[in-house]
Coordinates of C-alpha atoms and ligand atoms in Angstrom, one line a residue:
X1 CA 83.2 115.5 122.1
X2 CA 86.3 115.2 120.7
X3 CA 88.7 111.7 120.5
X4 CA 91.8 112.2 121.3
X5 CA 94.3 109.8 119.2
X6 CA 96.3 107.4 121.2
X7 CA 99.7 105.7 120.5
X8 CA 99.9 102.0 120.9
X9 CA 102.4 102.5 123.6
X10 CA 99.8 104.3 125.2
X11 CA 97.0 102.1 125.0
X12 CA 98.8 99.3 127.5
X13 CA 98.2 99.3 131.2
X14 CA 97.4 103.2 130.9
X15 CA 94.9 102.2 133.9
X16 CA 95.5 100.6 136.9
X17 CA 92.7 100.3 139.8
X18 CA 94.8 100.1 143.0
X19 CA 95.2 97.0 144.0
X20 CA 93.0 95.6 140.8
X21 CA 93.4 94.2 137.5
X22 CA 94.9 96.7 134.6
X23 CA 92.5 98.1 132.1
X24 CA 93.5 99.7 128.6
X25 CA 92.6 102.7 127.6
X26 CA 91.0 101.4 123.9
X27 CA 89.9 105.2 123.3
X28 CA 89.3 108.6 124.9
X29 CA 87.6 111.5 124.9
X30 CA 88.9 114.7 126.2
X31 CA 92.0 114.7 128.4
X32 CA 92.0 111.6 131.1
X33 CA 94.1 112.4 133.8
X34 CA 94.0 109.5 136.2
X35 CA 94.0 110.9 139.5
X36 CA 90.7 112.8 138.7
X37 CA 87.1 111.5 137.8
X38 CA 86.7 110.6 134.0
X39 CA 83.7 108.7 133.3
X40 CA 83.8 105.4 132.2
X41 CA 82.3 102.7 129.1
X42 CA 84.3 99.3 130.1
X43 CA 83.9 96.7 127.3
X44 CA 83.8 93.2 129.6
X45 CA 82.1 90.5 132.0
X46 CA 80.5 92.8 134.3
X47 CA 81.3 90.2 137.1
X48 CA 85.3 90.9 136.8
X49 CA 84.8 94.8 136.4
X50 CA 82.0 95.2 139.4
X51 CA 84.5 93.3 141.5
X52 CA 87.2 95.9 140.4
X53 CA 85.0 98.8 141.3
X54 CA 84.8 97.4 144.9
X55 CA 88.9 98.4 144.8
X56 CA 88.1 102.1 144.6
X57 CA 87.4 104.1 147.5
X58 CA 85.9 106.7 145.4
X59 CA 83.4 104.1 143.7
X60 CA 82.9 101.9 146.8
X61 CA 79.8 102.6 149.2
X62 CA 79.2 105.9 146.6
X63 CA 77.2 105.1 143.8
X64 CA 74.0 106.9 144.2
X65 CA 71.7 105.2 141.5
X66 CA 72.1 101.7 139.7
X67 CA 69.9 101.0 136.6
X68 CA 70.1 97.7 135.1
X69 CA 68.1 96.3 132.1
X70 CA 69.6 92.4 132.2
X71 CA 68.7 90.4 129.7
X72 CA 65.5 88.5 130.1
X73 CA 66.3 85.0 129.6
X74 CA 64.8 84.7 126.1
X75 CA 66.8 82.1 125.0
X76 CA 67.2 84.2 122.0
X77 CA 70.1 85.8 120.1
X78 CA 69.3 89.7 119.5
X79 CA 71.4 91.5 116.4
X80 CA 71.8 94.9 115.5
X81 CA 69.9 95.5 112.0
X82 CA 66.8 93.3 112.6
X83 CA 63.1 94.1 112.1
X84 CA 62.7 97.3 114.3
X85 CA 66.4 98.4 114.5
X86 CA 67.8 100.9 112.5
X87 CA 71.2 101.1 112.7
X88 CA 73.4 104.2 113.3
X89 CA 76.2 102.9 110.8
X90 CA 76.5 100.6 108.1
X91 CA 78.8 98.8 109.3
X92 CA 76.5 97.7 112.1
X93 CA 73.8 96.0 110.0
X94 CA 73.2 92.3 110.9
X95 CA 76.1 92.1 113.7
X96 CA 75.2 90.2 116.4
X97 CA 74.4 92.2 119.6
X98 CA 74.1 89.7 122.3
X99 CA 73.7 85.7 122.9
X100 CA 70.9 85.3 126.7
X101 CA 71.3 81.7 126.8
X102 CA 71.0 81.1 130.7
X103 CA 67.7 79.3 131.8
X104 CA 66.3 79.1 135.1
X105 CA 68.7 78.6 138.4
X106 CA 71.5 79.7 136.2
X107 CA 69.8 82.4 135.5
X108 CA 69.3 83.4 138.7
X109 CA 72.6 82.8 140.1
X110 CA 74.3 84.5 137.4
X111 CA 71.9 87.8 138.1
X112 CA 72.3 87.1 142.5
X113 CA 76.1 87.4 142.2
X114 CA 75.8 90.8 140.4
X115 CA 73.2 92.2 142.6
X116 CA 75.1 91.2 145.5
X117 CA 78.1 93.4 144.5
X118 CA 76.1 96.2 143.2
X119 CA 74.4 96.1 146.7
X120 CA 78.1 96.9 147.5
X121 CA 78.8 99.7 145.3
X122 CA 75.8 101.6 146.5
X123 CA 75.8 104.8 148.7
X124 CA 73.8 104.1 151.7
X125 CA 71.4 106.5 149.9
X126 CA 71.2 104.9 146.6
X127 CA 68.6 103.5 145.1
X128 CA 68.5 100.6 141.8
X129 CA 66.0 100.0 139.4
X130 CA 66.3 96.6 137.9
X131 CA 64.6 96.5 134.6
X132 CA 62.5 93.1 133.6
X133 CA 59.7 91.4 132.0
X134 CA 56.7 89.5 133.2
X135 CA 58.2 85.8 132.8
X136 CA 61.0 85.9 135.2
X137 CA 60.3 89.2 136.8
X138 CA 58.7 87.6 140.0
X139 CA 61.5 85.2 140.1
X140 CA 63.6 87.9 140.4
X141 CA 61.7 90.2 143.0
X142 CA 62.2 87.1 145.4
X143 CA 65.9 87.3 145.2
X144 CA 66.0 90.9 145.1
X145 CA 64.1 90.5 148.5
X146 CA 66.5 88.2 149.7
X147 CA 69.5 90.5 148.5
X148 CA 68.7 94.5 149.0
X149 CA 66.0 93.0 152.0
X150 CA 61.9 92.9 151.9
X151 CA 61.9 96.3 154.1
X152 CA 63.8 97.8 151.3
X153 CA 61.5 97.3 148.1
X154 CA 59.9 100.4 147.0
X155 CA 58.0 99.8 143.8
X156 CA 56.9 97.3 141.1
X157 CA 56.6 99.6 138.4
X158 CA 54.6 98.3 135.1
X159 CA 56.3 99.6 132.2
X160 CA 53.7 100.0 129.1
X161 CA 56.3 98.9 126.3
X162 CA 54.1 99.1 123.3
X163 CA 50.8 99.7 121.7
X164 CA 48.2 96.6 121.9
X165 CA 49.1 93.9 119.7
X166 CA 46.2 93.1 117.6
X167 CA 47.3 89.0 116.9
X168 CA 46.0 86.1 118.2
X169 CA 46.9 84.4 121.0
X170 CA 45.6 82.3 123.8
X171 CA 45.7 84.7 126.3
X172 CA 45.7 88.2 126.7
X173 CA 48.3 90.5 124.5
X174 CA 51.6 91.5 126.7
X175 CA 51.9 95.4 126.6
X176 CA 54.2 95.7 129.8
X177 CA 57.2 94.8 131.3
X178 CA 58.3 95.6 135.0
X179 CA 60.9 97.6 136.8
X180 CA 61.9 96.7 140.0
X181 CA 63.1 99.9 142.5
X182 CA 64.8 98.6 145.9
X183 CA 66.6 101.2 148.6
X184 CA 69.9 100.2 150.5
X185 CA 68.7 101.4 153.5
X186 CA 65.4 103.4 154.9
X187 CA 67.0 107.0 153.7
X188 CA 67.4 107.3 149.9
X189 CA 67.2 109.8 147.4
X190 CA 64.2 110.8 145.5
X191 CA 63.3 113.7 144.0
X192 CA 59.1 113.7 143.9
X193 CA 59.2 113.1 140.3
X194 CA 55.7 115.2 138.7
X195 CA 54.4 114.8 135.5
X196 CA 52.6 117.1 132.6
X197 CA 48.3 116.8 133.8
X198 CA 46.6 115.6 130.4
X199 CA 43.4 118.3 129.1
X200 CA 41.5 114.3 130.6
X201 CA 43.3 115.1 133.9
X202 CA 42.3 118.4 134.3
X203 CA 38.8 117.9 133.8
X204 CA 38.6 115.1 136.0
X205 CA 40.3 116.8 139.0
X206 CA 38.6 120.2 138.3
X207 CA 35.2 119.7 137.4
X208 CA 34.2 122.9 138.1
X209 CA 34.3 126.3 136.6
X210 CA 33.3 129.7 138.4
X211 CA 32.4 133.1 136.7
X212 CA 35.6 134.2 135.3
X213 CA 35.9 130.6 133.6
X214 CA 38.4 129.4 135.9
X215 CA 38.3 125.6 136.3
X216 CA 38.3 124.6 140.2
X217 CA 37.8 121.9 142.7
X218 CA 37.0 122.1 146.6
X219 CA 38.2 120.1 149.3
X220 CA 37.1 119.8 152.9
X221 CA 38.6 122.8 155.2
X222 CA 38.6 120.4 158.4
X223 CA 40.6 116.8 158.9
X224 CA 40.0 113.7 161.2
X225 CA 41.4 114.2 164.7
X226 CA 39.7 116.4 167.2
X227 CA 41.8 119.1 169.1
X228 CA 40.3 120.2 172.2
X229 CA 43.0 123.2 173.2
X230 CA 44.9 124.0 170.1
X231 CA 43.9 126.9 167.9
X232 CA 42.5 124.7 165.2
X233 CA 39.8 123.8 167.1
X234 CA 38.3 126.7 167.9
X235 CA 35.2 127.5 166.5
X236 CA 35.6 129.9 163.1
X237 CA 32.8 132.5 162.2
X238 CA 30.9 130.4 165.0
X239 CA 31.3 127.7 163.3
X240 CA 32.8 124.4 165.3
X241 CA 34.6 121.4 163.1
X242 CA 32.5 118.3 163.0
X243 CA 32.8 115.9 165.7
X244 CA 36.1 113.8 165.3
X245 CA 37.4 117.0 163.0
X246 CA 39.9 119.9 163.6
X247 CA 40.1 122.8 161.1
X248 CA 43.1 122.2 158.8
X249 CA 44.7 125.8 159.6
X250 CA 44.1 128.3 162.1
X251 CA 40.8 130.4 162.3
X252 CA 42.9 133.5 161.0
X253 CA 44.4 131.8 157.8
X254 CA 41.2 130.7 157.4
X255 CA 39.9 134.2 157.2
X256 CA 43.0 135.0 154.8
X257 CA 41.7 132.1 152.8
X258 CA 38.2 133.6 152.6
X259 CA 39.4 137.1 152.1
X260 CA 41.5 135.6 148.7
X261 CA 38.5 134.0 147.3
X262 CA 40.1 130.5 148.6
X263 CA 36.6 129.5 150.3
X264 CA 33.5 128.7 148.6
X265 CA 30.4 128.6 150.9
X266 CA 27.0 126.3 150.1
X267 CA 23.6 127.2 150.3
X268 CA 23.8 125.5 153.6
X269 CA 26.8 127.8 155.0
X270 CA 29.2 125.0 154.4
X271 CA 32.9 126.0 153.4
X272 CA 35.5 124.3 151.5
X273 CA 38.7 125.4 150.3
X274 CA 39.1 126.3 146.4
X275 CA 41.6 125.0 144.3
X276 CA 42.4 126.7 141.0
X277 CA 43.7 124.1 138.3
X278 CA 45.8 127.1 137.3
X279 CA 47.4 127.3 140.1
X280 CA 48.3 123.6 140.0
X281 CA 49.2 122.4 136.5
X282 CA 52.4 124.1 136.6
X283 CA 53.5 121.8 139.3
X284 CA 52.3 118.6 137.3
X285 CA 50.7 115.5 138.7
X286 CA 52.9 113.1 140.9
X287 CA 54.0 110.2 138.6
X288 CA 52.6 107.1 139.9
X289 CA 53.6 103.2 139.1
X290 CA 52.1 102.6 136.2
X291 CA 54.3 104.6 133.0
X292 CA 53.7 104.9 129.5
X293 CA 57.2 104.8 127.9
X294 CA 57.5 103.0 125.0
X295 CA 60.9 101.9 123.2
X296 CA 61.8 103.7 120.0
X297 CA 60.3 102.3 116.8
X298 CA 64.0 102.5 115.0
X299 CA 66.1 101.3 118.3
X300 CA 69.9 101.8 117.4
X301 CA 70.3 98.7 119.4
X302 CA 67.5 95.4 119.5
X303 CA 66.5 96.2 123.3
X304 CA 67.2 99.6 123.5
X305 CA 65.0 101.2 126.6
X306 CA 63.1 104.9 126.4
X307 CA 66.0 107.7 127.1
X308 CA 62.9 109.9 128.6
X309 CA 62.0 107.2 130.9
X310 CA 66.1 106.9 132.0
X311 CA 66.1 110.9 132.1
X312 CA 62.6 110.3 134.5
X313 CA 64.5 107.6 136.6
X314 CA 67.9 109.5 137.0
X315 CA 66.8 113.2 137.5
X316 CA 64.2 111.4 140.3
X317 CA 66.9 109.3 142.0
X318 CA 70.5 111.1 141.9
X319 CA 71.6 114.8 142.0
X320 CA 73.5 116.5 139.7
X321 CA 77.5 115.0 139.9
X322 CA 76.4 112.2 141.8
X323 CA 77.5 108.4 140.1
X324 CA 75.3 106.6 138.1
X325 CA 75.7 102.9 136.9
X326 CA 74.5 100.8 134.4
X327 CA 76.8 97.4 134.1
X328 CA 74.4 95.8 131.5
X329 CA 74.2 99.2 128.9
X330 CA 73.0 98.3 125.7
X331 CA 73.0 100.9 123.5
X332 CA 74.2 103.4 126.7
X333 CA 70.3 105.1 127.5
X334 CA 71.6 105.6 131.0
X335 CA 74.6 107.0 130.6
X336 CA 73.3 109.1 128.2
X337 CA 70.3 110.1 130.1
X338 CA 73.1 110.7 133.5
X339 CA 75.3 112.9 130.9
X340 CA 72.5 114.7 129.5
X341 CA 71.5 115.5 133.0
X342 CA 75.2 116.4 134.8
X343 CA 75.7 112.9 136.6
X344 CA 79.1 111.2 136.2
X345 CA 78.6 107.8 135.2
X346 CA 80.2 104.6 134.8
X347 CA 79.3 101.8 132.2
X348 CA 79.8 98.1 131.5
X349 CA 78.8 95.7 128.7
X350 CA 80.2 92.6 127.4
X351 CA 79.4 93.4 124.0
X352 CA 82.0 95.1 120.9
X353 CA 79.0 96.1 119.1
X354 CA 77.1 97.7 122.5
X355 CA 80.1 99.3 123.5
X356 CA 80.2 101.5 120.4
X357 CA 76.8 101.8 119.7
X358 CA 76.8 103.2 122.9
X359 CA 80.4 105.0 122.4
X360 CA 78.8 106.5 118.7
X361 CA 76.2 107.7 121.0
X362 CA 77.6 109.4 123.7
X363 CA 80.3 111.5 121.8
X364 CA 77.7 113.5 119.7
X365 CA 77.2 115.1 123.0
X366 CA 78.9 118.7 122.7
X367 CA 79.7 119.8 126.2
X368 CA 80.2 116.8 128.1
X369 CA 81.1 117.5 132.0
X370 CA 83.7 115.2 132.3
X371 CA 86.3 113.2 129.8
X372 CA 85.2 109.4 129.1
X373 CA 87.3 106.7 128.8
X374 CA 86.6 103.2 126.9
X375 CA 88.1 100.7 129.0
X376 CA 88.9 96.8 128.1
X377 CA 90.6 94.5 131.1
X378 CA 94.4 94.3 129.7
X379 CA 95.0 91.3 127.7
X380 CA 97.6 88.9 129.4
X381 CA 99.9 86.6 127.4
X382 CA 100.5 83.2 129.1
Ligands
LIG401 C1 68.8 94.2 127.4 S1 70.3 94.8 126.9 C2 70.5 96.4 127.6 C3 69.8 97.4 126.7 C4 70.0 98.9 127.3 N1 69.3 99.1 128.5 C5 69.6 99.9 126.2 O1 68.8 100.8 126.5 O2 70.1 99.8 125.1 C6 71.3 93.8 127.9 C7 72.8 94.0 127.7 O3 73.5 93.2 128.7 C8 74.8 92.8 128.1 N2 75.3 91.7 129.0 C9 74.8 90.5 129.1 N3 75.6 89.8 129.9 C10 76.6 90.6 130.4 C11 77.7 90.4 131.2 N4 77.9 89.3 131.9 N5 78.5 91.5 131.4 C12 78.3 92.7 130.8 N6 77.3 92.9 129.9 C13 76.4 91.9 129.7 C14 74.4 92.5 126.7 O4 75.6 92.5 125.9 C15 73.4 93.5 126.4 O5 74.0 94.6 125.7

């Protein structure tokens, strides 16, 4: 995408959020005009810009998926250029990426404020996924409880990370970190999100295989609950359903069934229904809440998360044009994943060397849908 140079006189309060603070326009890509959507990368506390967002009607009540990826409370400083992190420019190499100093109920606070307020900017819809590993992760499941409410939490997801560590320690080698999925409210978004069935899958599900070498499983052609009137309980080639049982269609789409090859009969006259793995794989397997996405072995940025797994997550929870948010981006995985994928997105971090890496990222993509803006809270001179 291309960058479209700015004067200096330009660059000062070229953004106003009604009734909010002014933000710069630091650089843009493609032509911003500001009473239409652009998407958004704003350098800064998260805090200051999530409370901004709350201003905008358009932004308000309407996000449709958050993804956050906090940091962990490592007490660590992570740089860009270290061990596994190959860096995109030179100029990069060794720069500090970002301080996660806050222990415990500082911690906590500092993540309850933020949730609270993205609570706020979701569509009624919308769903978050909050990114975390195994040491505070449960901490943070209780507040999320107390925040999005215990009726709301879908899943604990277990993330598989990396391949098994072969050190020693005392106790058992950490491969996974977790991802937390709450709803705002009973109705949300989610596109049954299927996955490729591995040659093990296949085998397991369809053990068998007829004359034509087609690989096949059977399944029972009745289910539990007796019907004494309806057509499903009638008998079928004078054949009743077991007690308790009715048949699971009518007698005459069980005949079509039969007629199709769709029934298989045992030597005792018993049917069940055929099901051809051809006629399934195409569909995939549905993805369940354990996921094997490991992060890149040459991250652009120290804690950079899977772009598949973010393409997974968005195309499963948003539709195409819908608003995606990431206020903690990193290296920009989700909003690249959301532009990749037609979403409109919005991004904070409080990191200069996130913001571009993220920035370097996401204008190598050709035919973006919308122009993006990087955004910095104007500067004030007391
Ligand atoms: C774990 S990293 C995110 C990595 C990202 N998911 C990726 O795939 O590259 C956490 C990010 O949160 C940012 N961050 C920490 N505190 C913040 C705050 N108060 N406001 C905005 N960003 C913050 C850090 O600068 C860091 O880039």
């Amino acid at each position: 995408m291309n960058r479209v140079k700015l004067k200096n006189s330009q660059r000062r309060n070229s953004y106003r959020i009604l009734n909010g603070l002014p933000f710069d326009v630091i650089r843009q890509y493609g032509q911003l005009a500001f009473d239409k959507w652009f998407n958004q990368l704003v350098l800064g506390d998260n805090l200051i810009v999530l409370k901004n967002l709350l201003q905008i009607p358009q932004v308000k009540g309407k996000v449709r998926l958050i993804y956050i990826d906090p940091p962990f409370s490592t007490n660590q400083t992570f740089r860009v250029g270290e061990k596994r992190t190959s860096t995109i420019s030179p100029s990069n190499q060794d720069k500090e990426a970002y301080v996660d100093r806050l222990r415990g109920k500082d911690y906590l606070n500092f993540l309850r404020v933020r949730l609270s307020l993205l609570r706020e900017l979701l569509a009624d819809d919308g769903t978050i996924y909050v990114h975390i590993d195994y040491k505070i992760g449960h901490y943070v499941k209780v507040m999320m409880d107390e925040v999005f409410g215990k009726n709301h939490f879908i899943n604990d997801i277990t993330r598989i990370k990396c391949n098994p560590k072969n050190f020693p320690r005392k106790g058992y080698g950490n491969i996974k970190d977790m991802i937390l999925f709450y709803s705002k409210s009973s109705e949300y978004v989610l596109n049954e999100p299927r996955v490729k069935m591995t040659d093990e899958d296949i085998i397991r599900l369809f053990p068998k295989i007829d004359k034509y070498g087609r690989r096949y499983t059977t399944t029972p052609v009745h289910a539990p609950g007796e019907t004494r009137n309806g057509r499903t309980g009638k008998p079928w080639r004078g054949l009743f359903p077991p007690k308790g049982r009715h048949w699971r269609v009518s007698p005459e789409e069980l005949d079509k069934l039969d007629q199709e090859g769709h029934i298989e009969w045992s030597s005792t006259g018993n049917p069940r229904r055929i099901i051809y793995a051809d006629e399934k794989i195409r569909k995939g397997k549905l993805l369940q809440d354990i996921w094997n996405f490991k992060d890149p072995q040459y991250p652009k940025y120290p804690t950079e998360k899977n772009l598949e797994m973010l393409k997974l997550i968005v195309e499963a929870s948003s539709k195409p044009n819908d608003i995606v948010l990431d206020c903690f981006v990193g290296s920009g995985s989700t909003l690249f994943a959301a532009e990749l994928t037609g979403r409109r997105w919005i991004g904070i971090d409080s990191s200069k060397t996130a913001i571009e890496i993220a920035e370097d990222r996401l204008k190598t993509i050709k035919k973006a849908s919308h122009p993006f803006a990087i955004l910095e809270l104007t500067k004030v001179d007391l």
